Short mmCIF file of C-alpha atoms in Angstrom, two decimals:
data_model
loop_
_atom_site.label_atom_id
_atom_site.label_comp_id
_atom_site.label_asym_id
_atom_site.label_seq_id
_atom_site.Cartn_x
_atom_site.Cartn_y
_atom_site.Cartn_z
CA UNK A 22 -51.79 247.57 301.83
CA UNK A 23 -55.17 246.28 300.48
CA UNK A 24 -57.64 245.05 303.24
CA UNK A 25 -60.37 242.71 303.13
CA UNK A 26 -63.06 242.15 305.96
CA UNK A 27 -64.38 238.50 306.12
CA UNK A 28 -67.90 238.91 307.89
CA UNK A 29 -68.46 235.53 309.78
CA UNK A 30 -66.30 232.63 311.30
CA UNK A 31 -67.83 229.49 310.42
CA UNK A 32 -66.44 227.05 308.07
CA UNK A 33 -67.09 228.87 304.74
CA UNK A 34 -65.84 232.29 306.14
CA UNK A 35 -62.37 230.14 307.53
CA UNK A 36 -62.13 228.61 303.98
CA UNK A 37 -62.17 232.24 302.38
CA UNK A 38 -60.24 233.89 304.87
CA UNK A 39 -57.32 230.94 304.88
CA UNK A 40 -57.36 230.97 300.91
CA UNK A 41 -57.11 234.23 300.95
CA UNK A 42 -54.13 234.86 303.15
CA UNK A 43 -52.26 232.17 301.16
CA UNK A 44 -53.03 233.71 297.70
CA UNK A 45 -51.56 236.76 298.36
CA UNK A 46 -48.73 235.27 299.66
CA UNK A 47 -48.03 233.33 296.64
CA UNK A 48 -48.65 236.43 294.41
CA UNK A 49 -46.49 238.53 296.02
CA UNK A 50 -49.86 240.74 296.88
CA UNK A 51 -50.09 241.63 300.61
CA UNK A 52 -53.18 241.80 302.08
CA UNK A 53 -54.61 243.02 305.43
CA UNK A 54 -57.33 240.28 306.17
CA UNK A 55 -59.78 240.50 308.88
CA UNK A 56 -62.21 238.55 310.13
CA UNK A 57 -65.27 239.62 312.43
CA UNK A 58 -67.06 236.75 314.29
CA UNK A 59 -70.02 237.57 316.66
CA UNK A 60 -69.41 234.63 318.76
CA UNK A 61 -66.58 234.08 321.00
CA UNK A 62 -65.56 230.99 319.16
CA UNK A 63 -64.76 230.02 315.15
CA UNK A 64 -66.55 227.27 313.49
CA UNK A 65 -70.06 227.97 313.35
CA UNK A 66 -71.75 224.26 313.84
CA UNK A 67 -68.46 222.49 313.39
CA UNK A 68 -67.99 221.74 316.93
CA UNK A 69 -66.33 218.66 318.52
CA UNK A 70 -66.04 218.72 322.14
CA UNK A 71 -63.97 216.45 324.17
CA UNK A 72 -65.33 215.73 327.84
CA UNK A 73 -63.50 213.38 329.69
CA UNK A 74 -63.34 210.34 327.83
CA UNK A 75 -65.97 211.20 325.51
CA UNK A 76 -65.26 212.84 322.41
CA UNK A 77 -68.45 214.19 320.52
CA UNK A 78 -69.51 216.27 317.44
CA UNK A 79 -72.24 219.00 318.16
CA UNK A 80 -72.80 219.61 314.15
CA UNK A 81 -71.83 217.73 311.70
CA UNK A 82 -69.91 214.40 312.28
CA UNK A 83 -68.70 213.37 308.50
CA UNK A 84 -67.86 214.28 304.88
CA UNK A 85 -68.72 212.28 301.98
CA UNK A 86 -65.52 212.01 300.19
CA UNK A 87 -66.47 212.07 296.71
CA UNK A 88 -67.00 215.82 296.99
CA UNK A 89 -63.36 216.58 297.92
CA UNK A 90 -62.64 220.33 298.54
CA UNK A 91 -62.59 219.36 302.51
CA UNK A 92 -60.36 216.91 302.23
CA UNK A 93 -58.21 218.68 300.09
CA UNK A 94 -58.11 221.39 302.85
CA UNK A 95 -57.69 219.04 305.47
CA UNK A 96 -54.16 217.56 303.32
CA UNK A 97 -52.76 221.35 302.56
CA UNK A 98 -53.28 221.25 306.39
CA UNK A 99 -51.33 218.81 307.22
CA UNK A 100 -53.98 217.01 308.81
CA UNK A 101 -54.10 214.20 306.10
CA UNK A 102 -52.95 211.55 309.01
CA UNK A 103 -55.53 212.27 311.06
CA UNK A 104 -58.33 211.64 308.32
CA UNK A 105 -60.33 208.09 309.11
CA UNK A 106 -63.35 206.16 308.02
CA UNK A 107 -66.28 204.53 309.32
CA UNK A 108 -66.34 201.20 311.21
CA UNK A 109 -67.50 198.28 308.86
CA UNK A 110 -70.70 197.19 309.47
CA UNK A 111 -73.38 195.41 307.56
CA UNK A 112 -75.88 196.82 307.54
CA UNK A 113 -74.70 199.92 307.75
CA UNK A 114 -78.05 201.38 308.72
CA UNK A 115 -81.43 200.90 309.37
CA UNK A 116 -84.80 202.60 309.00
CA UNK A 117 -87.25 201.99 311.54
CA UNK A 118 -90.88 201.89 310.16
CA UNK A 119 -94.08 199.69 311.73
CA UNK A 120 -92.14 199.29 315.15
CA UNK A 121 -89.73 197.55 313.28
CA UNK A 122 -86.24 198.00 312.01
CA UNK A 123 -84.84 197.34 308.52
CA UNK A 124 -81.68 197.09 307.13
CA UNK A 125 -81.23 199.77 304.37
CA UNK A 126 -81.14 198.75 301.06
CA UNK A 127 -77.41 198.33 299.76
CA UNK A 128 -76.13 200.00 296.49
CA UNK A 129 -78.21 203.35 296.64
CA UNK A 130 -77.39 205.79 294.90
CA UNK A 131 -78.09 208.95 296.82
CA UNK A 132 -81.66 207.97 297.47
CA UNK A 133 -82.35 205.86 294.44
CA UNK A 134 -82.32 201.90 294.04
CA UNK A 135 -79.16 200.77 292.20
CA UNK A 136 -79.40 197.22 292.40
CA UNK A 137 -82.69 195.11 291.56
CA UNK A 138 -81.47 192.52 294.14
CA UNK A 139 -81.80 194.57 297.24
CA UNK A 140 -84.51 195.96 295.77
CA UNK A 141 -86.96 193.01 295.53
CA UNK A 142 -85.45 191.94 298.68
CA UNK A 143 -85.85 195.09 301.05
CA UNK A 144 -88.98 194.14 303.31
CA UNK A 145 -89.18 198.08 303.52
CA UNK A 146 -91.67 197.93 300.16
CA UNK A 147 -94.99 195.92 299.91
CA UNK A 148 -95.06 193.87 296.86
CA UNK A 149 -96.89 196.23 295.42
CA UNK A 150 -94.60 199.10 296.48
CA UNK A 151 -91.89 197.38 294.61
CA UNK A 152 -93.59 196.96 291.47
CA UNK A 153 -94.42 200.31 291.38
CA UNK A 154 -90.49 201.47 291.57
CA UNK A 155 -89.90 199.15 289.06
CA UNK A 156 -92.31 200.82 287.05
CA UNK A 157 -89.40 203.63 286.62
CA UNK A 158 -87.77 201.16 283.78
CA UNK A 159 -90.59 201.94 281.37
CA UNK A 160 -91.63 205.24 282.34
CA UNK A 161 -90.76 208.00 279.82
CA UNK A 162 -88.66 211.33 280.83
CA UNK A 163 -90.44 213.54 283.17
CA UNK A 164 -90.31 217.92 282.38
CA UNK A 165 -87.37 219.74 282.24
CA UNK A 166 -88.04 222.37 284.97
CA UNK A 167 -87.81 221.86 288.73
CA UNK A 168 -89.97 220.28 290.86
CA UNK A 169 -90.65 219.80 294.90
CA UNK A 170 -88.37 216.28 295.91
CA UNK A 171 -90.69 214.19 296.95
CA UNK A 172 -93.33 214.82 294.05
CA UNK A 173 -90.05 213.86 291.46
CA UNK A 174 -89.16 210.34 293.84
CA UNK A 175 -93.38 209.76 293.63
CA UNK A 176 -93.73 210.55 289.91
CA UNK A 177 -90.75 207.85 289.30
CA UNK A 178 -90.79 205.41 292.24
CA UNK A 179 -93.80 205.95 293.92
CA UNK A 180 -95.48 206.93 297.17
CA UNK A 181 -93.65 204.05 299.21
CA UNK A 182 -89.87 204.39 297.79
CA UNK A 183 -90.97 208.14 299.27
CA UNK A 184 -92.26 207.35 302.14
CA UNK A 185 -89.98 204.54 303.59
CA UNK A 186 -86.45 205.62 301.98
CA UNK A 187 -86.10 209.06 300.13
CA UNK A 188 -87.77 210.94 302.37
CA UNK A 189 -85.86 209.74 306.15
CA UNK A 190 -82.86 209.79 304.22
CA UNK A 191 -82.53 213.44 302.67
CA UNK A 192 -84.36 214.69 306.15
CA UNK A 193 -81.75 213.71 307.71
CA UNK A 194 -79.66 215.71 305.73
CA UNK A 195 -81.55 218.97 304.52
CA UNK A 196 -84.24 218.60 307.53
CA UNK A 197 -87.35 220.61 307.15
CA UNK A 198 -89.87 219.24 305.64
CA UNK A 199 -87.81 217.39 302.19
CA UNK A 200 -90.87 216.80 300.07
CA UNK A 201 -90.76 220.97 299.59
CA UNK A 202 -87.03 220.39 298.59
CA UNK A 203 -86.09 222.16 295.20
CA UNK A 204 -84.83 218.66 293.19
CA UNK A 205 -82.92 221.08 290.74
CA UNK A 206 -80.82 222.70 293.59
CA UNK A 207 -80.77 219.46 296.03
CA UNK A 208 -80.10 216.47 294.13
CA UNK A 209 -79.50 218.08 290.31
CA UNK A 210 -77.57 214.78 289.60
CA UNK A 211 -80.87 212.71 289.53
CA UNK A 212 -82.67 214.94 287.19
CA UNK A 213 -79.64 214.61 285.03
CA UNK A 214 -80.11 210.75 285.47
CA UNK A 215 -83.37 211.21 284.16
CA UNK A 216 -82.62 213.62 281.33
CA UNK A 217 -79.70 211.49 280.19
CA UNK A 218 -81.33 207.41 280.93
CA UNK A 219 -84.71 208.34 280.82
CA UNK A 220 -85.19 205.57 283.89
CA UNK A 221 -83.98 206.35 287.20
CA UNK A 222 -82.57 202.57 287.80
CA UNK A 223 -81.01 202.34 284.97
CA UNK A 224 -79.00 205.74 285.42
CA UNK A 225 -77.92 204.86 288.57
CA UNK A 226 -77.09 201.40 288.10
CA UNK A 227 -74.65 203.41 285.53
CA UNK A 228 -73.61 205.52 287.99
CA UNK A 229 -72.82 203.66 290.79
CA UNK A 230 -70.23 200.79 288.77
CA UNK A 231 -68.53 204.18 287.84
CA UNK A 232 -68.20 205.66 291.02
CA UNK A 233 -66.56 202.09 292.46
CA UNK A 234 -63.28 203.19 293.93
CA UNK A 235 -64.15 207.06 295.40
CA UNK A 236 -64.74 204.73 298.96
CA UNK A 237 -61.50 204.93 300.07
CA UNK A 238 -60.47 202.59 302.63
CA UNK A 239 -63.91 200.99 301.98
CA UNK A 240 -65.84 203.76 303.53
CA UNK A 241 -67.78 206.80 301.81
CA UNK A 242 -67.88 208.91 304.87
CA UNK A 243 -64.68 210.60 306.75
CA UNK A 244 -63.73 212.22 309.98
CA UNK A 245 -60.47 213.43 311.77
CA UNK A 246 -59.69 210.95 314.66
CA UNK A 247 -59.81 214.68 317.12
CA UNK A 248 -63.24 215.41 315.10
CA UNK A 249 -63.88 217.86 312.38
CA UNK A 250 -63.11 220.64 314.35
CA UNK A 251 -59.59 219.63 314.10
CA UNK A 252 -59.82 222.05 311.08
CA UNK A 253 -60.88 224.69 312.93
CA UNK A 254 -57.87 224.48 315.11
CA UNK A 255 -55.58 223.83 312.25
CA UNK A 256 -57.14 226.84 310.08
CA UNK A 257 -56.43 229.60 312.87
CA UNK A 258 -52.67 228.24 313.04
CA UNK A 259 -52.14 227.99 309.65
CA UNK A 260 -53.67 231.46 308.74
CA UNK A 261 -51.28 233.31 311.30
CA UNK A 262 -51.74 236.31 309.52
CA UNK A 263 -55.30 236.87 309.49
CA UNK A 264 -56.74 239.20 312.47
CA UNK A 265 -59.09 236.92 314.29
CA UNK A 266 -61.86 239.06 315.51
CA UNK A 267 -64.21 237.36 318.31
CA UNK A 268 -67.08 238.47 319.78
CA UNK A 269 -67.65 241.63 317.08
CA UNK A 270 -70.77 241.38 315.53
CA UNK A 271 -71.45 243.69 312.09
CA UNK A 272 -74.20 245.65 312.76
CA UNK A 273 -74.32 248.20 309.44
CA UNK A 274 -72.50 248.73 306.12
CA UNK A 275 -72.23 251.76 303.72
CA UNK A 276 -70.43 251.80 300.64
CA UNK A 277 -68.18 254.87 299.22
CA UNK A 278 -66.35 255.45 296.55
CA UNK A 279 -65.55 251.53 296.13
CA UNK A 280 -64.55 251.03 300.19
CA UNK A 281 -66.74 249.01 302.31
CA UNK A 282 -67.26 250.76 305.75
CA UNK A 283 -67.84 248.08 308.37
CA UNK A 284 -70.13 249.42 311.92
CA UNK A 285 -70.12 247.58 315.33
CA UNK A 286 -69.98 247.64 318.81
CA UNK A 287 -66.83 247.76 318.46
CA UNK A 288 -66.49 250.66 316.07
CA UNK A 289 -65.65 251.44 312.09
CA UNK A 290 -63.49 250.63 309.81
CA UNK A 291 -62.93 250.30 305.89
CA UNK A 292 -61.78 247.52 303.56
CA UNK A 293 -61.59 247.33 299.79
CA UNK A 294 -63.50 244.16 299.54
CA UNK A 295 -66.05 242.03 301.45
CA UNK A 296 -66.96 238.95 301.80
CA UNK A 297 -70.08 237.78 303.53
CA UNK A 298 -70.27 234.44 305.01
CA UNK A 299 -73.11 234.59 307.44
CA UNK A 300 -76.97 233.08 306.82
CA UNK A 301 -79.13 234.44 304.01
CA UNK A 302 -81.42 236.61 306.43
CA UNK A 303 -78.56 238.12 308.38
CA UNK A 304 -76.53 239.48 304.53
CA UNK A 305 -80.50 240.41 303.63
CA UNK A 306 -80.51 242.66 306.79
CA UNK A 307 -77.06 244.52 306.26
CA UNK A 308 -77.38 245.02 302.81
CA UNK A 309 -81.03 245.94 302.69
CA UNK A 310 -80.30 249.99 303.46
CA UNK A 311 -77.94 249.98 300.41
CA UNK A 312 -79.74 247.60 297.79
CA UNK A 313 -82.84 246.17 298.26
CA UNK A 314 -83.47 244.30 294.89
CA UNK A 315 -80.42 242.12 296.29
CA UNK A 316 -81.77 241.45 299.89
CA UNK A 317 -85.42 240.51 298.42
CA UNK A 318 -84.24 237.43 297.25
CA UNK A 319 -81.29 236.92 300.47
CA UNK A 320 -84.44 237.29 302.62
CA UNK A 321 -86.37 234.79 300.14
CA UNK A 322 -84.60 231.49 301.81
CA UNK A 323 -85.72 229.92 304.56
CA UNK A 324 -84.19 228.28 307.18
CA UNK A 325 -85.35 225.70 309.93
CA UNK A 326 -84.05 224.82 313.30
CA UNK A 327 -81.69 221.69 313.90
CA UNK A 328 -80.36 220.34 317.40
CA UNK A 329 -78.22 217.26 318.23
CA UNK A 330 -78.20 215.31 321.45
CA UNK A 331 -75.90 213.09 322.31
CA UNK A 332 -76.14 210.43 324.94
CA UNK A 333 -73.28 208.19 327.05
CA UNK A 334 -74.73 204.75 328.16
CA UNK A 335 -73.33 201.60 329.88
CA UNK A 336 -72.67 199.45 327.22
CA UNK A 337 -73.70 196.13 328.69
CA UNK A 338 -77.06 197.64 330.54
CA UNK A 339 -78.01 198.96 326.41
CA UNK A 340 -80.23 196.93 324.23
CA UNK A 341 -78.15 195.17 321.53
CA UNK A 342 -77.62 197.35 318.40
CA UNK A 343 -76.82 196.83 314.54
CA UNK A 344 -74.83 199.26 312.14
CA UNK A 345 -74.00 202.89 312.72
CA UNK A 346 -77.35 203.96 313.47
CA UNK A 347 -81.77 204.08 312.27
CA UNK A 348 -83.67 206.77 310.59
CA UNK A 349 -87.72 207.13 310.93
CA UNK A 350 -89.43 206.41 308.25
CA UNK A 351 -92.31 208.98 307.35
CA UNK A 352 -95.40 209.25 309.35
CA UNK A 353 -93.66 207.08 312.52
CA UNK A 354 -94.21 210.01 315.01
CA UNK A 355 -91.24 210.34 316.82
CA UNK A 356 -89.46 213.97 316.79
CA UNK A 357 -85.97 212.55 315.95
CA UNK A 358 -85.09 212.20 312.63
CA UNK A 359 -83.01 209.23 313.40
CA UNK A 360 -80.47 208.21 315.36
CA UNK A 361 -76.49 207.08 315.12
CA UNK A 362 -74.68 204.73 317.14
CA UNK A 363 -71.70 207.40 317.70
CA UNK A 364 -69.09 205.22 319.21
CA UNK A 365 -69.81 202.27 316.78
CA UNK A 366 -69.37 204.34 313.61
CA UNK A 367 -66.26 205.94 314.38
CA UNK A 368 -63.51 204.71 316.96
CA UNK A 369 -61.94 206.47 319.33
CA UNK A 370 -65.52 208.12 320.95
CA UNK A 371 -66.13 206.54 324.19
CA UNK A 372 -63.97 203.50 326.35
CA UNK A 373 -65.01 200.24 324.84
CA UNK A 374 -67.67 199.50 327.90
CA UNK A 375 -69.44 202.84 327.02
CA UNK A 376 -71.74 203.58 324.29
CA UNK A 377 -72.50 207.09 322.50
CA UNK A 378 -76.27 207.67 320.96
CA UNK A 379 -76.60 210.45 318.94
CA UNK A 380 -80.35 211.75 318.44
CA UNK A 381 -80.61 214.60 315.42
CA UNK A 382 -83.84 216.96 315.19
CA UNK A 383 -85.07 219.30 312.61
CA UNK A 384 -87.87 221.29 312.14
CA UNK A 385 -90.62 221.43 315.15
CA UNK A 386 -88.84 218.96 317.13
CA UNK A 387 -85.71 221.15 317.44
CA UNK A 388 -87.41 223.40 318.83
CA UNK A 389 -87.55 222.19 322.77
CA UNK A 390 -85.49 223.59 325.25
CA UNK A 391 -82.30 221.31 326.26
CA UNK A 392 -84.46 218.95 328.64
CA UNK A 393 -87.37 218.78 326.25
CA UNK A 394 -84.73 217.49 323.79
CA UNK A 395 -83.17 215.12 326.06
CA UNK A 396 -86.28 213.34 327.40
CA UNK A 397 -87.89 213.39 323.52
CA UNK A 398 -84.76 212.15 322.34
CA UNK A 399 -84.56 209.13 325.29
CA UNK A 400 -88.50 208.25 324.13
CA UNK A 401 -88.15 208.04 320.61
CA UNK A 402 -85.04 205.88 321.40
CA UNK A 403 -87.39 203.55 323.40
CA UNK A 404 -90.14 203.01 320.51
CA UNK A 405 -86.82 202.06 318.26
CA UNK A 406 -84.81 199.75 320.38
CA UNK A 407 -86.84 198.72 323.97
CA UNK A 408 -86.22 199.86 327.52
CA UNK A 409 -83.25 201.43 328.12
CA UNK A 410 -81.12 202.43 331.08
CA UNK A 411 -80.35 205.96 332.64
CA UNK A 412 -77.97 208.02 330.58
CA UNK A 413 -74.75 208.61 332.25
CA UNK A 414 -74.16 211.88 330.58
CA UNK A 415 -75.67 214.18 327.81
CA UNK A 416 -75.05 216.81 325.62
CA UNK A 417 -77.71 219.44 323.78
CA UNK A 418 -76.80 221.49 321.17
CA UNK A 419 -79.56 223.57 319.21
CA UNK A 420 -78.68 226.07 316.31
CA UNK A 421 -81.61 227.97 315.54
CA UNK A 422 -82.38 228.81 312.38
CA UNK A 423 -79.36 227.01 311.26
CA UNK A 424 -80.31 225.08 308.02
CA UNK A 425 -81.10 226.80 304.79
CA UNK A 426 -84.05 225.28 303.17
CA UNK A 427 -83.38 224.43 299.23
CA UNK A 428 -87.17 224.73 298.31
CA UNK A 429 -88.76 224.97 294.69
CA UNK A 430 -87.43 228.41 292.90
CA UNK A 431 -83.67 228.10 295.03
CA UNK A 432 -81.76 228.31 292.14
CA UNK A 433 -83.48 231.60 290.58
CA UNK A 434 -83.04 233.45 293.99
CA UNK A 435 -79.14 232.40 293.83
CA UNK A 436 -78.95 233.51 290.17
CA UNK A 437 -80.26 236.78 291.76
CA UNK A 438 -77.57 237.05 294.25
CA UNK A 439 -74.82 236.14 292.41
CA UNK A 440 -75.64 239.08 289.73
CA UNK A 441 -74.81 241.74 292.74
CA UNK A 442 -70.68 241.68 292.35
CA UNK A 443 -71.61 243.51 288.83
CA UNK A 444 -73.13 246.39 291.04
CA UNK A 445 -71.03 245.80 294.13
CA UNK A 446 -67.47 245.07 292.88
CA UNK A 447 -65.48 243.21 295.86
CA UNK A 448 -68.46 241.66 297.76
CA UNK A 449 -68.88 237.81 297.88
CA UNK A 450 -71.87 235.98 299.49
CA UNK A 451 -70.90 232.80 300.05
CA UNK A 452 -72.27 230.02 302.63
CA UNK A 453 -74.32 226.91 302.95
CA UNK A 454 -77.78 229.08 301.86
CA UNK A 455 -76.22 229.21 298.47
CA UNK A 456 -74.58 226.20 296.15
CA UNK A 457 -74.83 223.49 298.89
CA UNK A 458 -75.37 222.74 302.78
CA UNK A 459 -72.87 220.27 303.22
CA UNK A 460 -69.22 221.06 304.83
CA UNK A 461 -67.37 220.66 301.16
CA UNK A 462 -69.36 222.59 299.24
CA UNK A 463 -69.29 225.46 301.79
CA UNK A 464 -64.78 225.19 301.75
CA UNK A 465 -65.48 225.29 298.14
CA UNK A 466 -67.28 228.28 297.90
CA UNK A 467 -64.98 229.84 300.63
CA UNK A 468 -62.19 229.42 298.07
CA UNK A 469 -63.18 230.30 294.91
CA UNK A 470 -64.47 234.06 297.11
CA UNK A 471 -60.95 234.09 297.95
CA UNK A 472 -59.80 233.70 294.41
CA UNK A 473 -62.03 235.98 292.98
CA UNK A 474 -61.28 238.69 295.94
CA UNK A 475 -58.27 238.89 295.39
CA UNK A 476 -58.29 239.76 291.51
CA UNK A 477 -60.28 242.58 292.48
CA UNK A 478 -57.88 243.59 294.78
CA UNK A 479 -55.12 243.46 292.14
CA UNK A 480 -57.32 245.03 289.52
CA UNK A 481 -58.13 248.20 291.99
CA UNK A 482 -55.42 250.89 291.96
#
């Protein structure tokens, strides 16, 4: 029997591992997989947590459902039941900027202005601020080639579009610093826009009156009513086959005669293929001794620390609050990047009397310990909404290192790394450091791995 060794247990290494298994089946192929996870637990930063009535996501707490390779995994699952979308609310978020919070424009698309209503409306832009984004209907196309994010939003909206909407809203995604963001390999569908409608505006407008109907049930974002790690749980069932391995960290690799030889604490053994779903730096490490013109570029990415604190409050003792939650506009000074009213945005979080806050931090700011987090997290909350009462209860979680950064020249170092299967038939690198950060993208990449693994599999004798 062919055997395959899946190197990390987060959601990209589940995907791969899970596809796997049920290719072979269907093809009649048996295959031995394994997969080694240096933690004691699968999921990586997928990680919802029920305690006591509260019921919490450490990572991430949504998927956008117009990218739908999670969803898709979540019906093969059987899960489909469980998926549900945000509460209504108008707005649906705010940014805080001046000491002041303001609704978010309605009808963007990613971080673009769809609608000229909202637009002239938004008391987020000066007068002149919105004369200079409409500037984009005139402007000509800008150059092919990539460009750092927020020089691309400045060169077409300007400085304040930047400022007070692009830039809180795709921190609070990539984090880091997202003016350094490669545009080419973060948001390639608004240099297309460009390419294609020469304005921006226009292009999106476009966009957007196709896109009407991917909101199912009225809501772009989805959950599980257990939480994303739902999957998790429902993954490790469903792949019965696959030999969970916890707490086994890879520590070396050699390579002969077309077998991958797998070291550890825990000892040796061989496979016929390998995947490798773990962060740029750590695939740079284990397969620097054997090629090194592959782990220049894995070593190339960056990454940047996240953490998420969540808070329980009294309901009635909070100050009132609007929407499912405020991001900082640039230059405000606090260390969050925003925060999200947990328990309004999805039901089923906390008892009705209780409220959930949800404080996310990237970059410098995630770097506190646990009760620097909590008490930065409980002062920038002040400075957004007033005085506000003891927490009842909170919960820290920090990943270090845990976001790849998408700067300028991503997409060069990827087309580096993907050229290594032609000298290393049988090894994938797949993950969020790669063809996207978000939970989809990385179940995507998990499965096509799987795919491809297994034709080498079938192809070896």
């Amino acid at each position: 029997m062919k055997k395959a060794a899946v190197v990390g247990g987060g959601m990209a290494g589940l995907a791969a591992a899970y596809y796997l298994q049920r290719a072979a089946e269907v093809a009649g192929r048996p295959v031995q997989v394994v997969l080694f996870e240096s933690d004691r637990r699968l999921g990586g930063k997928v990680r919802s947590v029920q305690s006591g009535p509260y019921r919490l996501e450490g990572g991430p707490d949504a998927v956008v459902r117009y990218k739908p390779w999670f969803l898709d995994l979540v019906r093969e699952l059987g899960l489909e039941g469980e998926v549900v979308g945000t509460t209504p609310a108008k707005p649906a978020a705010l940014i805080f900027k001046g000491g002041r919070g303001y609704p978010l424009p309605e009808g963007l698309n990613v971080v673009i202005p769809s609608r000229f209503g909202p637009l002239v409306r938004t008391p987020l832009l000066s007068p002149a601020g919105k004369l200079r984004a409409a500037l984009d209907l005139f402007l000509p196309r800008g150059p092919e080639g990539d460009e750092p994010f927020g020089a691309f939003v400045q060169r077409r909206l300007g400085r304040e579009v930047w400022d007070n909407l692009a830039a809180p809203l795709t921190g609070g995604i990539y984090g880091g610093d997202p003016y350094e963001l490669s545009t080419l390999a973060a948001f390639p569908m608004l240099k297309e826009l460009e390419a294609k409608n020469r304005s921006l505006i226009l292009g999106s407008l476009r966009a957007m009156r196709r896109r009407q109907g991917s909101r199912e049930g009225g809501s772009l974002f989805a959950s599980l009513q257990g939480g994303l790690g739902r999957v998790v749980e429902a993954v490790t069932r469903a792949a019965d086959r696959v030999d969970w391995r916890l707490g086994a960290p890879v520590e070396r690799l050699e390579h002969h005669e077309g077998r991958w030889q797998l070291f550890g604490p825990w000892g040796t053994e061989g496979f016929d293929a390998l995947v490798l779903a773990v962060p740029a730096r750590v695939a740079g490490e284990l397969l620097g001794p054997l090629d090194p013109e592959l782990a220049a570029p894995l070593r190339e990415i960056p990454y940047g620390d996240t953490a998420t604190v969540t808070l329980a409050f009294d309901r009635s003792r909070f100050p009132e609050v609007v929407g499912h939650g405020v991001l900082v506009a640039a230059g405000e000074g606090t260390r969050a990047r925003g925060f999200t009213w947990l328990s309004r945005k999805w039901t089923g979080r906390a008892p009705e009397d209780k409220l959930l806050v949800r404080a996310y931090f990237s970059g410098a700011g995630a770097g506190l310990d646990e009760k620097g987090l909590v008490d930065a997290a409980r002062s920038d909350l002040e400075r957004i909404v007033g005085p506000i009462p003891d927490h009842e209860a909170a919960w820290t979680y920090r990943w270090k290192a845990g976001m790849p950064q998408y700067t300028v020249g991503h997409l060069d170092r990827v087309r580096r790394i993907e050229a290594a299967p032609s000298r290393w038939p049988g090894l994938e690198l797949i993950g969020a450091a790669y063809r996207g950060v978000g939970l989809p993208e990385v179940v995507r990449d998990g499965r096509d791995a799987a795919a491809r693994t297994l034709e080498h599999l079938s192809r070896e004798p």
